[in-house]
Amino acid sequence: MTNVPSNVSIIVPVYNVEKYLAKCLDSLVNQNLQEVEIIVVNDGSKDGSEEIIRNYAQKFPEKIKAFSKENGGLSDARNYGIDKATGKYIGFVDSDDFVTREMFEDMFLLAEKHQAKMVVCNIQKVNEAGEITQKLPQLPNMPEKINLKENLSVFSDLSYFACNKLFRKELFDGKRFKKGVHFEDIQLIPQLLLECEAIAQTQKFHYQYLERTDSITKTHTEKGLDILKAVMDVENAFDKSPYASRKKELKNFQIFEGVYSFLAYLAFVKEDEIFYRMAVQLAVFRQERQIKIQDILKYSRFGKNYLLSLPLKKKIFYLLFFAGQKKLIRKLM
């Protein structure tokens, strides 16, 4: 690859995704934004992913930087890519997803226009037939440029995916994804947001998140407790940030990520013993932070009651959980 400076470094961790990888890489090499480097990190794949990466690197040597390493997990692969990145901005794309041609040009121009260290776009879920199954708007009814001091509600409203955002590289100075944990995005991305005075957003659905048929049956285990640990790390960062006095926004974050996101995971835990152990940990989390049931039920997101906006089955699950109806919960699941 030539030594032309890149506007954007796109980091793609790869692990056993030979079925989906070509579509992902096609969407990146065909970006409207020309000054990009695509850092593809093969994280110890055992399928044909390495050969696909090699072929694309040979075909697009001016765009693709290919690396191979021993398997260390998603966080380790992303961190490896960050260390190799030379762009002014960094983006992340999961290797089974794909993006629109305009994504990185649109987000780069917004970052430059508003001098924003973070830019957000909308997400839509697609199935393996390419059909849109769900649209996930991120910051509806918010301006293109969002000043955090005036709109700190975004701290608890934003979905903390790494892959639908563009980051100034300097945000990662001294910060990396936490290795060996699940929900590494919840742990790190809020901390990066706290380093921003303003962010920018587009309401375009640039990021296409693939709902794989083989991921629907994934086992949900006590690894879900990493959500609560991630929230605790963010709490520490919040207390040291310029927004430390904004306790309402912190509490809303604790409710959204520490309660609702945790319950969304817990709803799919099948083993009773694990389910109840995790439920106890959630009760401890709430008690230590003095989060009352009324606080949870009244929590609003984008100005609407969050519980009432949930799908019916999830709404019933949450209400039964708050009411302590264990037997009914198990029937529902």
PDB file of N, CA, C and O in Angstrom, residues 1 6 72 134 170 173 190 203 209 243 263 278 304:
ATOM      1  N   MET A   1       0.849  -1.200   0.000  1.00  0.00           N
ATOM      2  CA  MET A   1       0.000   0.000   0.000  1.00  0.00           C
ATOM      3  C   MET A   1       0.879   1.243   0.000  1.00  0.00           C
ATOM      4  O   MET A   1       1.900   1.303   0.657  1.00  0.00           O
ATOM      5  N   SER A   6      -4.176   8.896   4.983  1.00  0.00           N
ATOM      6  CA  SER A   6      -5.577   8.509   4.914  1.00  0.00           C
ATOM      7  C   SER A   6      -6.421   9.447   5.767  1.00  0.00           C
ATOM      8  O   SER A   6      -6.009   9.860   6.857  1.00  0.00           O
ATOM      9  N   GLY A  72      -7.286 -13.593  19.714  1.00  0.00           N
ATOM     10  CA  GLY A  72      -7.306 -12.913  21.010  1.00  0.00           C
ATOM     11  C   GLY A  72      -8.644 -12.302  21.328  1.00  0.00           C
ATOM     12  O   GLY A  72      -8.799 -11.641  22.354  1.00  0.00           O
ATOM     13  N   GLN A 134     -35.335  -4.454  10.575  1.00  0.00           N
ATOM     14  CA  GLN A 134     -35.579  -3.458  11.626  1.00  0.00           C
ATOM     15  C   GLN A 134     -34.718  -2.229  11.389  1.00  0.00           C
ATOM     16  O   GLN A 134     -33.554  -2.339  11.025  1.00  0.00           O
ATOM     17  N   GLU A 170      -7.417  10.647  18.071  1.00  0.00           N
ATOM     18  CA  GLU A 170      -6.861  11.088  19.358  1.00  0.00           C
ATOM     19  C   GLU A 170      -7.722  10.646  20.542  1.00  0.00           C
ATOM     20  O   GLU A 170      -7.233  10.596  21.676  1.00  0.00           O
ATOM     21  N   ASP A 173      -6.127   7.891  22.499  1.00  0.00           N
ATOM     22  CA  ASP A 173      -4.871   8.091  23.221  1.00  0.00           C
ATOM     23  C   ASP A 173      -5.041   7.609  24.661  1.00  0.00           C
ATOM     24  O   ASP A 173      -5.829   8.169  25.421  1.00  0.00           O
ATOM     25  N   PRO A 190     -18.861   5.010  25.818  1.00  0.00           N
ATOM     26  CA  PRO A 190     -19.297   6.139  26.652  1.00  0.00           C
ATOM     27  C   PRO A 190     -18.128   6.950  27.199  1.00  0.00           C
ATOM     28  O   PRO A 190     -18.234   8.177  27.342  1.00  0.00           O
ATOM     29  N   GLN A 203     -28.902  11.233   9.935  1.00  0.00           N
ATOM     30  CA  GLN A 203     -30.057  10.353  10.090  1.00  0.00           C
ATOM     31  C   GLN A 203     -30.123   9.291   8.994  1.00  0.00           C
ATOM     32  O   GLN A 203     -31.099   8.536   8.905  1.00  0.00           O
ATOM     33  N   TYR A 209     -26.501  -4.049   9.615  1.00  0.00           N
ATOM     34  CA  TYR A 209     -26.163  -5.060  10.620  1.00  0.00           C
ATOM     35  C   TYR A 209     -26.830  -6.381  10.243  1.00  0.00           C
ATOM     36  O   TYR A 209     -28.058  -6.471  10.178  1.00  0.00           O
ATOM     37  N   TYR A 243     -18.390  16.488  33.102  1.00  0.00           N
ATOM     38  CA  TYR A 243     -19.840  16.391  33.331  1.00  0.00           C
ATOM     39  C   TYR A 243     -20.158  15.728  34.669  1.00  0.00           C
ATOM     40  O   TYR A 243     -21.290  15.308  34.907  1.00  0.00           O
ATOM     41  N   LEU A 263     -31.438  -6.562  31.381  1.00  0.00           N
ATOM     42  CA  LEU A 263     -32.658  -7.371  31.318  1.00  0.00           C
ATOM     43  C   LEU A 263     -32.903  -7.925  29.919  1.00  0.00           C
ATOM     44  O   LEU A 263     -33.406  -9.045  29.761  1.00  0.00           O
ATOM     45  N   MET A 278     -27.995 -14.135  38.289  1.00  0.00           N
ATOM     46  CA  MET A 278     -27.831 -12.851  37.615  1.00  0.00           C
ATOM     47  C   MET A 278     -28.868 -11.837  38.095  1.00  0.00           C
ATOM     48  O   MET A 278     -28.562 -10.643  38.232  1.00  0.00           O
ATOM     49  N   LYS A 304     -39.812   9.732  25.389  1.00  0.00           N
ATOM     50  CA  LYS A 304     -40.916   8.783  25.504  1.00  0.00           C
ATOM     51  C   LYS A 304     -40.600   7.776  26.607  1.00  0.00           C
ATOM     52  O   LYS A 304     -39.444   7.450  26.850  1.00  0.00           O
TER      53      LYS A 304
END
